[in-house]
Short mmCIF file of C-alpha atoms in Angstrom, two decimals:
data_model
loop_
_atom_site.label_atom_id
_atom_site.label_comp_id
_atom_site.label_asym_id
_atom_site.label_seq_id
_atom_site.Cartn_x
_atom_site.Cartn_y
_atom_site.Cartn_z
CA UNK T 1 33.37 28.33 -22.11
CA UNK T 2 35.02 30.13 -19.13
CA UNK T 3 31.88 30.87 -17.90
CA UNK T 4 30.42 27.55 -18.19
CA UNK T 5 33.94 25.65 -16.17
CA UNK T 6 33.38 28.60 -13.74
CA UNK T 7 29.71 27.52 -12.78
CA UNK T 8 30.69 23.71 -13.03
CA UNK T 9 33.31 24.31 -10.35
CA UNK T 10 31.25 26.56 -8.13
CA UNK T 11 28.91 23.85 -8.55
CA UNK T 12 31.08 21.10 -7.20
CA UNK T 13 32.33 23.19 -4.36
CA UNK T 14 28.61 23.40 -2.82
CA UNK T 15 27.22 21.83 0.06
CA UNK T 16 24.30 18.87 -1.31
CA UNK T 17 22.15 20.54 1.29
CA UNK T 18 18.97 20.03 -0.55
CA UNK T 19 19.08 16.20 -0.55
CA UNK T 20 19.39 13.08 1.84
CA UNK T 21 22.36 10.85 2.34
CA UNK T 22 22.14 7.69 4.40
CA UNK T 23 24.54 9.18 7.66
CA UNK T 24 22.09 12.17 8.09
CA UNK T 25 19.18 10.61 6.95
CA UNK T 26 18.39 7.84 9.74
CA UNK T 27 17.27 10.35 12.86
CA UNK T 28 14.22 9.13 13.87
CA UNK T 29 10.90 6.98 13.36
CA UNK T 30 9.29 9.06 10.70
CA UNK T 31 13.19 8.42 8.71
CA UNK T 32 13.46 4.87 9.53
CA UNK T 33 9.50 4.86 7.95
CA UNK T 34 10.03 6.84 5.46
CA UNK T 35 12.91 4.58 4.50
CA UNK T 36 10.98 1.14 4.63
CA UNK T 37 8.16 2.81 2.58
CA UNK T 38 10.87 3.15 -0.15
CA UNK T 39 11.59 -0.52 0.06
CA UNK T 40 7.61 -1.27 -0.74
CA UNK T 41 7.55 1.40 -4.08
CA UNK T 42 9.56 -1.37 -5.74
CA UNK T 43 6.77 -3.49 -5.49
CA UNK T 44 5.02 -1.60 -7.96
CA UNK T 45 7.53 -1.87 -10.61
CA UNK T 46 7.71 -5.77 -10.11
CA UNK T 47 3.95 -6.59 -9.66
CA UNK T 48 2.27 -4.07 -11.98
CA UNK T 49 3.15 -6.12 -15.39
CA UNK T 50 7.03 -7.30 -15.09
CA UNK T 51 5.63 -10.45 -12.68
CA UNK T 52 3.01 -11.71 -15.52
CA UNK T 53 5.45 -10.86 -18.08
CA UNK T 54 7.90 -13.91 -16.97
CA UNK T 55 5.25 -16.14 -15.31
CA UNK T 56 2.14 -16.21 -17.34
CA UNK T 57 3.18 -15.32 -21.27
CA UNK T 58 6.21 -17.80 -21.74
CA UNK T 59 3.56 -20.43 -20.37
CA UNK T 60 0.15 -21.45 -21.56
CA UNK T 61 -2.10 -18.89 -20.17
CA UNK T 62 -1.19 -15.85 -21.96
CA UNK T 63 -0.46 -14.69 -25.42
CA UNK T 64 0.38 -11.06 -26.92
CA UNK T 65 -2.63 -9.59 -28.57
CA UNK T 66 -2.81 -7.22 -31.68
CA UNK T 67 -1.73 -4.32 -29.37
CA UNK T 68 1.75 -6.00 -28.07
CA UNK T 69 4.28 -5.37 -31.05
CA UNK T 70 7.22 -5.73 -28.47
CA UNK T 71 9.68 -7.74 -29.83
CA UNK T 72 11.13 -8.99 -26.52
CA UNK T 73 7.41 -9.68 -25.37
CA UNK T 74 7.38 -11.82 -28.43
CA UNK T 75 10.14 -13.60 -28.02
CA UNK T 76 9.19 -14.31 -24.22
CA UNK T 77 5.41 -16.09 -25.59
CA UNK T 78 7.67 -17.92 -28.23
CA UNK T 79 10.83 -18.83 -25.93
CA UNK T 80 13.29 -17.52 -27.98
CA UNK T 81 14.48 -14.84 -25.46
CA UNK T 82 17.91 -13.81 -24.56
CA UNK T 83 20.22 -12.72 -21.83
CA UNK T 84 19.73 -9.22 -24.25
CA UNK T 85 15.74 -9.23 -22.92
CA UNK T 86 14.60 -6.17 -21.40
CA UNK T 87 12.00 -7.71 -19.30
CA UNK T 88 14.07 -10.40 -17.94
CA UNK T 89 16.87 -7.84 -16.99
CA UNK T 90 14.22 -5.15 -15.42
CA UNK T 91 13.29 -8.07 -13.16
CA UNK T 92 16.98 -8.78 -12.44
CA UNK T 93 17.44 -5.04 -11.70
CA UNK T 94 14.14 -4.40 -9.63
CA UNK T 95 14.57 -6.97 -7.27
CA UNK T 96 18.07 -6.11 -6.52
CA UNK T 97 16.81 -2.42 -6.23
CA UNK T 98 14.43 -3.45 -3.68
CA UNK T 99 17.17 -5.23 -1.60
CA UNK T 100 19.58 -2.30 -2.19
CA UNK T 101 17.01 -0.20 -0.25
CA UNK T 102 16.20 -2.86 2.30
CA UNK T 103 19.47 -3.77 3.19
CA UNK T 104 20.39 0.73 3.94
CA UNK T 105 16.96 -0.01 6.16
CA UNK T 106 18.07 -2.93 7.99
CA UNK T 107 21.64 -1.13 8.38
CA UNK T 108 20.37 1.97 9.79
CA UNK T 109 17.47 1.73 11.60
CA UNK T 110 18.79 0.02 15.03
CA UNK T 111 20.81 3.05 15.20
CA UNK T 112 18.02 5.02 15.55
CA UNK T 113 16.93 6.00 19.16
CA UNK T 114 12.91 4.99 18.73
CA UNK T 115 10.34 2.73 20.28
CA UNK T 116 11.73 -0.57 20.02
CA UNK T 117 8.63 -2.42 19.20
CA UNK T 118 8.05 0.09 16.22
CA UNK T 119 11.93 -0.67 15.21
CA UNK T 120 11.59 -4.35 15.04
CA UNK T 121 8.52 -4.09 13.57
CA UNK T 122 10.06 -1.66 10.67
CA UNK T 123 13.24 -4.22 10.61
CA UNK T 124 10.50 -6.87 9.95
CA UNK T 125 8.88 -5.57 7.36
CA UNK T 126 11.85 -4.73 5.57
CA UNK T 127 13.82 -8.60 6.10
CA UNK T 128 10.00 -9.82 4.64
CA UNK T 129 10.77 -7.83 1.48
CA UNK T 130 14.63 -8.44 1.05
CA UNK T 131 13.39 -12.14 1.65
CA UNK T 132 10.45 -12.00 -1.08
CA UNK T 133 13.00 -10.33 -3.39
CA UNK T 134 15.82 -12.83 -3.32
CA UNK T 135 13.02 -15.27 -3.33
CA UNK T 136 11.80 -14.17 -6.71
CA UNK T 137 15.24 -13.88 -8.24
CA UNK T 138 16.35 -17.74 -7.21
CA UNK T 139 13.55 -18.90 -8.18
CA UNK T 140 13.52 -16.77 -12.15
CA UNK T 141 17.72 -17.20 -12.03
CA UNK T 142 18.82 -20.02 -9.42
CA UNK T 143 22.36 -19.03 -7.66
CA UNK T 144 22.27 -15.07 -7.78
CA UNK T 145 24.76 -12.87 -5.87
CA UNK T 146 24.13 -12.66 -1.76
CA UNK T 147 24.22 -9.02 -1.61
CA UNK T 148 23.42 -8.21 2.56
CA UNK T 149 25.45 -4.74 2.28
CA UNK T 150 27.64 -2.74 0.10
CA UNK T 151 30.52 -0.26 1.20
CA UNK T 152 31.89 0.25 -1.79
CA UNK T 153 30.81 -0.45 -5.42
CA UNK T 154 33.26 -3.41 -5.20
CA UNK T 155 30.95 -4.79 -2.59
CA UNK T 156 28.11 -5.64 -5.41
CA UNK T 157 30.55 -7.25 -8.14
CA UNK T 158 31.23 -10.67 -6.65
CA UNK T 159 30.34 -14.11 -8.25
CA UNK T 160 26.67 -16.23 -8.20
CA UNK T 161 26.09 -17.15 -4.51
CA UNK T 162 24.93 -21.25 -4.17
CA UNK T 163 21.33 -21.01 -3.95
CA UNK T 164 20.91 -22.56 -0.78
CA UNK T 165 22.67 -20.54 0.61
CA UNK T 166 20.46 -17.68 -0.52
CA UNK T 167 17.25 -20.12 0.50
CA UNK T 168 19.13 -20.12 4.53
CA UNK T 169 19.51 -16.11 3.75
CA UNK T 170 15.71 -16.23 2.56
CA UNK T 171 14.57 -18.14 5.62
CA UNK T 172 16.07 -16.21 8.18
CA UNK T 173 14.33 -13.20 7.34
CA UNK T 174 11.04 -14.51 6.78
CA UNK T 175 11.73 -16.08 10.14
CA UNK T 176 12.88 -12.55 11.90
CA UNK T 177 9.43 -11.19 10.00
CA UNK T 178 7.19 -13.88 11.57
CA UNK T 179 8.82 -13.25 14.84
CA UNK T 180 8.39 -9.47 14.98
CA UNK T 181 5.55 -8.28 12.67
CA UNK T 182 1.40 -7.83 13.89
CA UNK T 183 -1.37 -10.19 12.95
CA UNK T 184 -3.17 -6.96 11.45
CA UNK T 185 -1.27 -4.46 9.62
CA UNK T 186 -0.98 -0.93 10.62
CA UNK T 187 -2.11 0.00 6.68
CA UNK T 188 -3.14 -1.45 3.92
CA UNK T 189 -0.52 -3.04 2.01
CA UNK T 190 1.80 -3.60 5.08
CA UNK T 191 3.13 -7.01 5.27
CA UNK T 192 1.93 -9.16 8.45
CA UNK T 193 2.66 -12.13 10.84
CA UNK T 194 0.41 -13.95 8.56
CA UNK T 195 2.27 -12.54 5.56
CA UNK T 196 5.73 -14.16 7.04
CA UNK T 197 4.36 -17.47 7.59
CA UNK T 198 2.50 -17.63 3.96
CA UNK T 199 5.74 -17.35 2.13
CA UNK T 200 7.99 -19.16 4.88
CA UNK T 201 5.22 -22.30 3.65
CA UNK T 202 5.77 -21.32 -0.14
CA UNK T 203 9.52 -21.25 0.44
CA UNK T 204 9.75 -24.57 2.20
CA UNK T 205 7.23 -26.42 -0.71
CA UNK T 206 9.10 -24.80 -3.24
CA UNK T 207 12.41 -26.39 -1.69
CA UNK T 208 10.54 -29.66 -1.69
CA UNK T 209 10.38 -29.48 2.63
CA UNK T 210 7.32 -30.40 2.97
CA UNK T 211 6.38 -31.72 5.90
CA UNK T 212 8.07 -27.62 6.79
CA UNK T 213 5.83 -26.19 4.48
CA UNK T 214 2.97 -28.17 5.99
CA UNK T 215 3.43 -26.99 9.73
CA UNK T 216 4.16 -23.44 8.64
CA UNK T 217 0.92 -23.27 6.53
CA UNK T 218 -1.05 -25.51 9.20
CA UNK T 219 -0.33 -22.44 11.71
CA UNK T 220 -2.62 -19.82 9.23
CA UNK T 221 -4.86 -22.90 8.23
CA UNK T 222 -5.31 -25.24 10.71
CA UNK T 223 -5.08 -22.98 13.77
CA UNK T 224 -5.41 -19.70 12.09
CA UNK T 225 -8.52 -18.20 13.77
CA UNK T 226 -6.45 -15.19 15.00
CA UNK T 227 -5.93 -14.42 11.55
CA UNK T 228 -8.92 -14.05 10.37
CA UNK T 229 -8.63 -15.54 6.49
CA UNK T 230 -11.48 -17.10 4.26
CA UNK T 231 -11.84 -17.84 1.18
CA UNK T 232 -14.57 -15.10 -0.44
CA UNK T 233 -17.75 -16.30 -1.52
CA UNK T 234 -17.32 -14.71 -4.50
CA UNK T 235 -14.30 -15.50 -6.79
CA UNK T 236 -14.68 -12.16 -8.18
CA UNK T 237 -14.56 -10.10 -5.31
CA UNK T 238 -10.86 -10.24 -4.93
CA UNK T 239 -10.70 -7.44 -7.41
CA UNK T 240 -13.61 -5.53 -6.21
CA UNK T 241 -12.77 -2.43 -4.68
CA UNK T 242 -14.79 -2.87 -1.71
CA UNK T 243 -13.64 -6.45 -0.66
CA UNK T 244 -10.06 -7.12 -2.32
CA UNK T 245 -8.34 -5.94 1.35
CA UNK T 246 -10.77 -8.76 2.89
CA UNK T 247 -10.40 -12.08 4.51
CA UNK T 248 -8.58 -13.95 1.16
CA UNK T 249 -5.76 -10.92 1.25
CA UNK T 250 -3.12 -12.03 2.44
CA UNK T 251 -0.58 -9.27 0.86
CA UNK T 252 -1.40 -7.27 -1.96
CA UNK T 253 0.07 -4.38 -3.58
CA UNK T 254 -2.28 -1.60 -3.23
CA UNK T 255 -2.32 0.28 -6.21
CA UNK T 256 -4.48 3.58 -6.68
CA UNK T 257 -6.61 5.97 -8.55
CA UNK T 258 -3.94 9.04 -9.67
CA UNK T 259 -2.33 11.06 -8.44
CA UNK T 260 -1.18 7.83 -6.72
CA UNK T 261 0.27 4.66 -8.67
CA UNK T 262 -1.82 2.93 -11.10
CA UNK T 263 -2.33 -0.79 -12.27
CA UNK T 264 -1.51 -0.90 -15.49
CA UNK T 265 -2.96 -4.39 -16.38
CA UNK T 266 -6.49 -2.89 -17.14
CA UNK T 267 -4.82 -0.92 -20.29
CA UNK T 268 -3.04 -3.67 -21.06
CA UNK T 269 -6.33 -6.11 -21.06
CA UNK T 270 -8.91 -3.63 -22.41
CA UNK T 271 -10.85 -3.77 -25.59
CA UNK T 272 -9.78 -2.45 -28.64
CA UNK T 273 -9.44 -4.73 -31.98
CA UNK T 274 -11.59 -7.16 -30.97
CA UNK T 275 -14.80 -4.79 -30.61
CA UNK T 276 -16.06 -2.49 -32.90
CA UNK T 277 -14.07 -3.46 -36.06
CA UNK T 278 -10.71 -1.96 -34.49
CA UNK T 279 -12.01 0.99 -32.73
CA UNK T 280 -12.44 -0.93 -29.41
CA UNK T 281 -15.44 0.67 -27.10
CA UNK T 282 -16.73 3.87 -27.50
CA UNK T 283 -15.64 6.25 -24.45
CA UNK T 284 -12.93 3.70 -23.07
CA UNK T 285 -9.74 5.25 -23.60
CA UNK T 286 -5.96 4.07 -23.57
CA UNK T 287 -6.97 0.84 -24.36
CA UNK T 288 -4.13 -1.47 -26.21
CA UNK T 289 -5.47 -4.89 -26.05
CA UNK T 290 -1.92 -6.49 -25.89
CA UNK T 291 -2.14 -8.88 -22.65
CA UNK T 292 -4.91 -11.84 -24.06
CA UNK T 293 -5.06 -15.11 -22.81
CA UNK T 294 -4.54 -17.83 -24.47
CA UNK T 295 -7.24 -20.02 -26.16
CA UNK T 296 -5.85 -23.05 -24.14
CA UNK T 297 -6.69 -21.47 -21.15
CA UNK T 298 -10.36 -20.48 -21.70
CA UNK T 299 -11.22 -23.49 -22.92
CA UNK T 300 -10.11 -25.36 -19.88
CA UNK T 301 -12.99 -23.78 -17.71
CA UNK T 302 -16.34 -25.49 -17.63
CA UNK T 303 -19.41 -23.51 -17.86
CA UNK T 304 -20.07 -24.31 -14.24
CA UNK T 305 -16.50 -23.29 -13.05
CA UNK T 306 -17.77 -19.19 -11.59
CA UNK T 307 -14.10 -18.47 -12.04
CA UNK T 308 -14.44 -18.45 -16.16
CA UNK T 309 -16.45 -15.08 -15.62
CA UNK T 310 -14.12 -14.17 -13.03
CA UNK T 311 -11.25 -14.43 -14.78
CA UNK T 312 -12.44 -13.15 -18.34
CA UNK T 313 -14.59 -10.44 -20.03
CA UNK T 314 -16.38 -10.41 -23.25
CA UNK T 315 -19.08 -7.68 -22.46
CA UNK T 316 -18.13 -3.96 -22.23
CA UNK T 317 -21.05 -1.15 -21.66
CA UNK T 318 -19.65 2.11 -23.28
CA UNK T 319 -20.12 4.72 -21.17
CA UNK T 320 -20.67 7.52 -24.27
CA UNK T 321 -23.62 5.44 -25.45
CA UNK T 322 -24.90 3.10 -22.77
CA UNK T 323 -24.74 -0.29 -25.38
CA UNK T 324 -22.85 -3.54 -24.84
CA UNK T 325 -19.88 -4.59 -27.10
CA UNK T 326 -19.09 -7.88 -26.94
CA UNK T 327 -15.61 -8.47 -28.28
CA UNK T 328 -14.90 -11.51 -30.91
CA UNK T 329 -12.41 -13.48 -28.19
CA UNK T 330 -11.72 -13.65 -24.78
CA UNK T 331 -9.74 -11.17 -22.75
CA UNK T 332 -8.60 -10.99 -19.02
CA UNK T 333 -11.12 -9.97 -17.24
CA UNK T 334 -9.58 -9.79 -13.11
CA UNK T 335 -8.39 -5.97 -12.94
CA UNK T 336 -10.89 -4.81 -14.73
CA UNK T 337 -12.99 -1.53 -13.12
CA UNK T 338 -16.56 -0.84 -13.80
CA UNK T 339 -17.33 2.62 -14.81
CA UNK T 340 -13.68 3.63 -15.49
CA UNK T 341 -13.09 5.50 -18.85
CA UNK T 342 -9.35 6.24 -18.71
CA UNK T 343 -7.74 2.03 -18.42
CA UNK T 344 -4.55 3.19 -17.22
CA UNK T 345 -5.72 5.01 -14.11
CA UNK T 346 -7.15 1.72 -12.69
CA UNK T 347 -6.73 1.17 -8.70
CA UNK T 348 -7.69 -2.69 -8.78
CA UNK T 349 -4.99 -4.06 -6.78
CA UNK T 350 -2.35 -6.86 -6.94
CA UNK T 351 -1.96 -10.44 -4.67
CA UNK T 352 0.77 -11.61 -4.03
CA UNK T 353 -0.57 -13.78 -1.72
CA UNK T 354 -4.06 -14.92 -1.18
CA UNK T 355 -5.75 -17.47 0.88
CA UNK T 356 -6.57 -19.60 -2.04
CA UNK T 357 -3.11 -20.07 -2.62
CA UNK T 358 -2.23 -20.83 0.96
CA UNK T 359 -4.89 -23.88 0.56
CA UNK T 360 -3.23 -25.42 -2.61
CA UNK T 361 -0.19 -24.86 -1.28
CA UNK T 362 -1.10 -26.75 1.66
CA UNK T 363 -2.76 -29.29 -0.65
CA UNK T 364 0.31 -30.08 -2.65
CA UNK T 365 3.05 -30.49 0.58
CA UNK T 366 0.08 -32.51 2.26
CA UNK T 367 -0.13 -34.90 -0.67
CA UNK T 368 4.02 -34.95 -0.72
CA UNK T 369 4.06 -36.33 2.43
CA UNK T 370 1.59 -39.32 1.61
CA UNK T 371 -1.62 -37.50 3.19
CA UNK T 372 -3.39 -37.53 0.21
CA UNK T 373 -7.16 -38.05 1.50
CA UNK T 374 -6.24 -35.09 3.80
CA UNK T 375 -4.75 -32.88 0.82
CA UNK T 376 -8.05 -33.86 -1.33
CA UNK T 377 -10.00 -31.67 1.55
CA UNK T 378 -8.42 -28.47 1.10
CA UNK T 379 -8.24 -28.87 -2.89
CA UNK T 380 -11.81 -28.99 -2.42
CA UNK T 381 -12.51 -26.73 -0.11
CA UNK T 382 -10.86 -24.09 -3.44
CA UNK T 383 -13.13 -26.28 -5.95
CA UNK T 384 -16.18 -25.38 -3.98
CA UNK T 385 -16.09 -21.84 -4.65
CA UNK T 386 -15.56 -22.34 -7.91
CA UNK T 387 -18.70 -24.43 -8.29
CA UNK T 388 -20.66 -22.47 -5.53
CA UNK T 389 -21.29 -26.35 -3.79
CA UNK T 390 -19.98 -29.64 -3.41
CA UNK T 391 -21.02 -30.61 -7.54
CA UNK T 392 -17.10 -30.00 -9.26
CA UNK T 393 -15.10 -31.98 -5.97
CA UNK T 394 -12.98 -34.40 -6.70
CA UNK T 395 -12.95 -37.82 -5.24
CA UNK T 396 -10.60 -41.07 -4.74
CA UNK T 397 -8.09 -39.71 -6.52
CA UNK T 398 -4.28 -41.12 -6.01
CA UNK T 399 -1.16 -39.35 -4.90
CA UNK T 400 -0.16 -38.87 -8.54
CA UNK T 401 -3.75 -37.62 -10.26
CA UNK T 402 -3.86 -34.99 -6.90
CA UNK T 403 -0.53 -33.69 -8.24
CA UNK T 404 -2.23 -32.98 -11.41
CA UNK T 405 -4.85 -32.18 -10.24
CA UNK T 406 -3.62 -29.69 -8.02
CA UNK T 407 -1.26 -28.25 -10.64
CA UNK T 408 -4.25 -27.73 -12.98
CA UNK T 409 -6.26 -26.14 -10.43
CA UNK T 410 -3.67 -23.50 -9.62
CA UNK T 411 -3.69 -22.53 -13.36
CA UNK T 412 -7.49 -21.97 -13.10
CA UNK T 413 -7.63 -20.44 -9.78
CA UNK T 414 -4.03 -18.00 -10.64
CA UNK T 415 -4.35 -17.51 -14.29
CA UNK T 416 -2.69 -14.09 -14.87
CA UNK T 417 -1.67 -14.01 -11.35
CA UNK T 418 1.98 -14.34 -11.71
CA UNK T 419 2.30 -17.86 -10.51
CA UNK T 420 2.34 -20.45 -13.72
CA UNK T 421 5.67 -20.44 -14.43
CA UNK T 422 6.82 -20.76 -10.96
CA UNK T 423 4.07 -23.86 -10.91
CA UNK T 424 5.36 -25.77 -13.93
CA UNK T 425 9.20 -25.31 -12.90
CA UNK T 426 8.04 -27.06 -9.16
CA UNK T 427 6.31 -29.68 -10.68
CA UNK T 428 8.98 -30.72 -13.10
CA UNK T 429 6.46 -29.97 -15.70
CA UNK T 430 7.30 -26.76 -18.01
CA UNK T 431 8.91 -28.63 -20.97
CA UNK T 432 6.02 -31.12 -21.55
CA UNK T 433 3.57 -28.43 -20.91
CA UNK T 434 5.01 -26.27 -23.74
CA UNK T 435 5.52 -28.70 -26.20
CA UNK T 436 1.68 -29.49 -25.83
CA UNK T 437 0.75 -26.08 -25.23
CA UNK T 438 1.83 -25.44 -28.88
CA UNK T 439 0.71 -27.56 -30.71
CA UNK T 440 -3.00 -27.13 -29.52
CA UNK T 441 -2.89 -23.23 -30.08
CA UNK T 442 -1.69 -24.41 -33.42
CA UNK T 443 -4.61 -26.44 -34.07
CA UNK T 444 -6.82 -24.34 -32.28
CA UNK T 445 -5.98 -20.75 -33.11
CA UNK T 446 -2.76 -19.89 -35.07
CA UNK T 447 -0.14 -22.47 -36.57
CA UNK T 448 2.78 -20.48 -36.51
CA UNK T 449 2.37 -21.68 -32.37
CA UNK T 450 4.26 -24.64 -33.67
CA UNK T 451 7.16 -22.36 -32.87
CA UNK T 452 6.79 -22.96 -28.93
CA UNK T 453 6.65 -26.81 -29.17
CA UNK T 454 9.83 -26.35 -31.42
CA UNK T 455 11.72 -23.90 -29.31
CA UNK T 456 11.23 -25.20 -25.38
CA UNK T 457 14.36 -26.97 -23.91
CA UNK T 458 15.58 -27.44 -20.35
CA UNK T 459 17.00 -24.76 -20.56
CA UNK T 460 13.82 -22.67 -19.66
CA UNK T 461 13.56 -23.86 -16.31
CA UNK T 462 15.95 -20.58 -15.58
CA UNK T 463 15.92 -17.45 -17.02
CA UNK T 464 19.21 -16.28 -18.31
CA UNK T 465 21.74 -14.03 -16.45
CA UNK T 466 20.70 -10.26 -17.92
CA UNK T 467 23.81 -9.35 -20.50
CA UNK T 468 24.04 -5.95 -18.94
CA UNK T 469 25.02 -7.69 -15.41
CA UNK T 470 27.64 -9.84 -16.95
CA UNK T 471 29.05 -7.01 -18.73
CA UNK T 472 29.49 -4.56 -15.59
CA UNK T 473 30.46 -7.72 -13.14
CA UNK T 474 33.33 -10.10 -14.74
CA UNK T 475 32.31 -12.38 -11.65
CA UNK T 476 29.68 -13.72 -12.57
CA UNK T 477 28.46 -17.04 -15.15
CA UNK T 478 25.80 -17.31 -17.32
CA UNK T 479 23.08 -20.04 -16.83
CA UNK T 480 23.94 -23.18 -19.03
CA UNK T 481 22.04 -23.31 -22.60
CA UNK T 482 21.95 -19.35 -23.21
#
């Protein structure tokens, strides 16, 4: 015991010289870099599952398969979920750790004696990110604490801030981003001028500005030669390795082969009960099958639509015996890698944002603002890759059947992309969705999906408040019906 208090106190008495604290950290560019490329890691922990967890399985795109016995996953596909649900409070925590880091960025680097276009470039990148980060939490949570620095823990425990308020906060970093980033990034990954006005036009629609939203998007649509996006010919080369940084990227999270970090969707999609009697396909490995989509969603795709083989997978070639196993449903198909063995070492990356999106977007704030023939073009102009020609465009349609029309075609286009929920909460839509969402997958597939028809409220249109946060910060409320 003496021994032990001895080493404890020598301990304490030493010098932390083999780690970084903020005040001798921020000396130059490669630290002010270094510190920025800290802010991005937390993109992986948001956009490698957590994203679809929230957006695409309490909707009617995705289901748990066999290999998902998570409870809270469960609950989240049946909307029964509480403020006590892991996923919902990992993407409380993760954004907030992403802001944590950007806001010691955006604190410390204009100290830092450096090449001011490379500062303001490295202050832009990191306002984009504390901006997409508050963005996702109003948007899952509505009025969520304005956290811009913290001195002392104090600093963090202080009530809900009014979401606009957050929107204003959300705005004027985009806008500080637009105003100081490139048109092409330095690296892959890195978020752009482009990048800024994208989600400035996502915010603004999302607030229901729209005639903002339209003349931000117009300026990457309309006049957006110097930026160089396109839709692909191909649907499915978005996840190809060889064209998903091309002209439809807008920002992605670029995830890699190990020893780098790995998308972990492929495991999560891959073949196992549904192939083989249980034993999934010879020489494919770590393979759980738990992410499936729903059969709603497949059968919404025509035969003609080139975004139903794009989106899902029935055919597997094993590579210990060179046959195909076709598995007895559908699974997600997008992040899937040919030739890969091991399913979580997958390098398929992640969009965030994505020309195709930029065009519905566009679409819908056009259509808001009574240009509906107008807003019919650029739905199209996403309908014609689909259909590889002019043959699945829609005509003469009203202000009312484009909003549809445009809300269905975002599930085809995004499906397990992150996006649905976000969709039906804009459109005023999630309830009636639900409640018809489960009754079909309980005449289609499984009638214990009655459950979701029962279970959806209003309620749902937030998530709740994590219980963890309202136990360490007295401040704050819950959201009303959990």
């Amino acid at each position: 015991m003496v021994f032990t208090f001895i080493s404890c106190e020598d301990f304490l008495e030493e010098d932390p010289v083999d780690r970084y604290v903020a005040n001798k950290f921020y000396n130059n560019a490669e630290d002010a870099d270094a510190a920025v490329t800290a802010v991005y890691q937390v993109l992986f922990l948001i956009y490698e599952r957590n994203i679809m967890s929230l957006n695409d399985l309490p909707t009617d795109t995705e289901k748990n398969g066999l290999g998902m016995p998570n409870q809270y996953l469960q609950n989240l596909e049946y909307l029964r979920f509480t403020s006590e649900n892991q996923f919902v409070r990992q993407m409380w925590q993760n954004n907030y750790d992403g802001i944590a880091r950007a806001n010691t960025a955006i604190l410390n680097i204009p100290e830092i004696d450096m090449d001011e276009d490379l500062k303001n470039r490295l202050l832009g990148e990191s306002r984009f990110l504390r901006g997409l980060f508050y963005f996702n939490l109003v948007r899952f949570f509505g009025d969520v604490p304005l956290v811009l620095k913290i001195e002392s823990p104090e600093d963090a425990m202080i009530p809900r801030t009014d979401k606009e308020e957050v929107y204003n906060q959300i705005i004027e970093d985009l806008q500080f981003a637009e105003n100081n980033l490139p048109v092409t990034a330095s690296q892959s990954g890195r978020v752009t001028k482009g990048a800024a006005k994208t989600l400035l036009g996502k915010v603004f629609l999302e607030k229901g500005e729209y005639q903002s939203s339209v003349d931000k998007l117009a300026e990457i649509i309309e006049g957006g030669e110097n930026y160089g996006y396109g839709l692909h010919e191909n649907f499915r080369d978005n996840w190809r390795e060889e064209t998903e940084n091309g002209k439809e990227s807008i920002l992605t999270v670029e995830f890699m082969d190990p020893p780098g970090v790995s998308n972990w969707a492929p495991q999560l999609n891959a073949p196992k009960y549904s192939i083989h009697e249980g034993a999934g396909v010879p020489g494919i490995n770590n393979a759980n099958e738990a992410d499936i989509p729903t059969v709603d969603l497949y059968n919404q795709y025509s035969e003609e639509d080139g975004r139903k083989d794009g989106t899902f997978k029935l055919d597997y070639v094993s590579p210990t015996d060179g046959q195909t196993y076709t598995a007895t449903i559908p699974l997600f198909g997008k992040y899937w890698e040919e030739g890969e063995t091991i399913m979580n070492r997958i390098g398929t990356n992640y969009h965030i944002l994505r020309y195709a999106d930029a065009l519905l977007m566009f679409a819908e704030a056009l259509n808001e603002i009574g240009q509906t023939p107008k807003a019919l073009d650029y739905l199209n102009l996403v309908r014609e890759r689909a259909f590889n020609g002019p043959e699945g465009n829609y005509s003469a349609l009203s202000q009312e059947e484009l909003k549809e029309a445009i809300l269905e075609e975002r599930k085809l286009e995004f499906a397990y992309e992150g996006h649905r929920w976000f969709d039906l909460v804009r459109a005023g839509k999630l309830v009636e969705t639900m409640e018809a969402h489960g009754m079909r997958e309980a005449e289609l597939a499984e009638s214990n999906k009655v459950e979701i028809s029962d279970n959806i409220r209003e309620a749902h249109n937030l998530y709740p408040i994590p219980q963890r946060e309202l136990d360490l910060n007295s401040e704050l409320t819950q959201n009303p019906g959990y």
